[in-house]
Amino acid sequence: QFTLDIEGIGGHAARPQETVDSTLVGSQIVVALQSIASRNTDPLESLVISVTSFQTESNSYNVIPQTVQLRGTVRTLSNEVRDMAEMKIRKIVESTALTYDAKATLDYKRGYPVMVNSEKETSYMVDVAKEVAGDINIDNNTTAVQARDVEINLPNISDSNTSSNGNDNNNN
């Protein structure tokens, strides 16, 4: 997840030339972040970058705010893509703020590690689910990028899941 604080110089909307428009800077960053998935990631890899909050300090129709805060999340299925996405986000934030003479502070926190299920246990669970619900109701070809706290909260279960960094949960 990330929180991005952008600081410009606020002012009246009738005199934008006297401001550093933090809303414009934030908007440019949101658009540029979308290029990370579409132009920097192999189409066969998964990357989702979502800006889920865009807030200014102003609720007025005629005030350019001094500060803007963006919040969002990054989801991947590999550590390599995760590293690349963080690096690109940092570059985009720094270079966009510099371009518009604004200040930007990025707080980027990595969440749960990527989880890859063990084939043996997953196959067993799929077979059991098919017996209970029927073949037609089971889709075992779905890959998901939701946060999985199992990787953190159940570290001592056999090898039913293995993190993509190669650390078996038995060895933690």
XYZ file of C-alpha atoms in Angstrom:
172
model
C 0.000 0.000 0.000
C 1.109 3.545 -0.468
C 0.294 7.020 0.742
C 1.514 9.965 -1.293
C 1.452 13.508 0.067
C 1.912 16.243 -2.523
C 2.545 19.838 -1.541
C 2.290 22.757 -3.907
C 1.376 26.401 -3.471
C -2.330 26.951 -3.090
C -4.224 29.954 -4.296
C -7.284 31.302 -6.024
C -8.478 29.468 -9.130
C -8.653 32.775 -10.998
C -4.871 33.137 -10.656
C -3.448 29.653 -11.337
C -0.156 31.137 -12.519
C 0.584 32.054 -8.886
C 0.167 28.474 -7.677
C 1.860 25.110 -7.857
C -1.272 23.071 -8.476
C -1.070 19.971 -6.293
C -4.264 18.608 -7.873
C -2.647 18.749 -11.319
C 0.492 17.042 -10.001
C -1.569 14.305 -8.358
C -3.595 13.801 -11.517
C -0.470 13.459 -13.640
C 0.917 10.893 -11.200
C -2.295 8.824 -11.271
C -2.210 8.672 -15.073
C 1.515 7.880 -15.182
C 1.171 5.050 -12.649
C -1.104 3.210 -15.079
C 1.777 2.969 -17.560
C 3.709 0.727 -15.162
C 1.331 -2.180 -15.712
C 0.602 -1.470 -19.376
C 4.096 -0.556 -20.621
C 6.619 -1.918 -18.123
C 5.209 -5.343 -17.264
C 5.158 -8.454 -19.413
C 1.535 -9.101 -20.391
C 1.894 -12.650 -19.027
C 2.767 -11.288 -15.562
C 0.240 -9.814 -13.132
C 0.400 -6.284 -11.799
C -2.431 -4.159 -10.481
C -1.827 -0.608 -9.268
C -4.949 1.056 -7.907
C -5.174 4.626 -6.651
C -8.165 4.314 -4.368
C -8.226 7.705 -2.674
C -7.538 11.236 -3.975
C -8.177 13.927 -1.392
C -7.438 17.636 -1.340
C -7.566 20.003 1.588
C -10.166 22.116 -0.207
C -13.884 21.567 -0.678
C -14.234 24.855 -2.511
C -14.994 25.491 -6.183
C -12.509 28.336 -6.506
C -9.479 27.368 -4.436
C -6.464 25.477 -5.729
C -5.379 23.427 -2.712
C -1.872 23.465 -1.334
C -1.873 19.761 -0.484
C -3.239 16.560 -1.978
C -3.058 13.029 -0.628
C -3.278 9.894 -2.761
C -3.628 6.378 -1.389
C -3.544 3.071 -3.153
C -2.400 -0.486 -3.409
C -0.077 -2.620 -5.522
C -0.731 -6.323 -6.228
C 1.642 -8.723 -7.982
C 2.293 -12.437 -8.313
C 6.098 -12.301 -8.330
C 8.792 -10.613 -6.304
C 10.496 -9.376 -9.481
C 7.398 -7.489 -10.613
C 6.885 -6.237 -7.058
C 10.410 -4.770 -6.986
C 10.022 -3.185 -10.419
C 6.643 -1.644 -9.538
C 7.962 -0.025 -6.365
C 10.992 1.373 -8.186
C 8.853 2.782 -11.026
C 6.342 4.307 -8.607
C 9.167 6.083 -6.782
C 10.611 7.375 -10.074
C 7.256 8.643 -11.333
C 6.470 10.405 -8.064
C 9.880 12.081 -7.825
C 10.124 13.144 -11.466
C 6.529 14.403 -11.714
C 6.827 16.478 -8.544
C 10.124 17.900 -9.814
C 8.602 18.754 -13.201
C 5.850 20.852 -11.573
C 7.974 22.355 -8.734
C 5.982 20.491 -6.092
C 7.129 18.419 -3.141
C 6.106 14.783 -2.836
C 6.508 12.357 0.050
C 5.826 8.694 -0.655
C 5.187 6.214 2.145
C 5.344 2.790 0.462
C 4.665 -0.290 2.567
C 4.891 -3.821 1.259
C 2.113 -6.043 2.476
C 1.971 -9.784 2.640
C 4.458 -11.730 0.527
C 3.373 -13.449 -2.643
C 1.895 -16.862 -1.807
C 2.217 -19.861 -4.085
C 0.208 -22.924 -3.086
C 1.795 -26.348 -3.033
C 0.578 -28.471 -5.965
C 0.063 -31.575 -3.815
C -2.222 -30.017 -1.197
C -4.005 -27.824 -3.742
C -4.772 -30.840 -5.923
C -6.154 -32.684 -2.897
C -8.394 -29.730 -1.961
C -9.680 -29.422 -5.535
C -10.581 -33.131 -5.567
C -12.452 -32.799 -2.265
C -14.274 -29.679 -3.497
C -15.311 -31.493 -6.691
C -16.717 -34.374 -4.635
C -18.732 -31.962 -2.492
C -19.840 -29.410 -5.109
C -19.443 -31.215 -8.432
C -16.887 -30.677 -11.209
C -18.900 -27.979 -12.934
C -18.848 -25.744 -9.850
C -15.088 -25.774 -9.330
C -12.738 -23.384 -11.140
C -9.237 -24.372 -10.177
C -7.579 -22.311 -12.918
C -8.043 -18.979 -11.172
C -5.080 -16.924 -10.069
C -5.863 -14.129 -7.628
C -3.994 -11.097 -6.355
C -5.968 -10.537 -3.161
C -3.963 -10.122 0.041
C -3.417 -13.459 1.714
C -2.622 -13.249 5.401
C -2.283 -17.033 5.501
C 1.342 -16.584 4.462
C 1.990 -14.665 7.671
C -0.528 -16.132 10.107
C -0.040 -19.858 9.495
C 3.726 -20.249 9.212
C 3.931 -23.670 10.837
C 1.466 -25.614 8.688
C 3.146 -28.322 6.566
C 4.164 -27.320 3.076
C 0.631 -26.439 2.002
C 1.892 -23.061 0.905
C 5.311 -21.840 -0.026
C 6.195 -18.224 -0.487
C 7.611 -17.235 -3.836
C 10.897 -16.320 -2.210
C 11.489 -20.039 -1.756
C 11.140 -20.178 2.019
C 9.105 -23.172 3.123
C 6.820 -22.276 5.979
C 8.252 -25.262 7.899
C 11.600 -23.523 8.092
C 10.455 -20.194 9.557
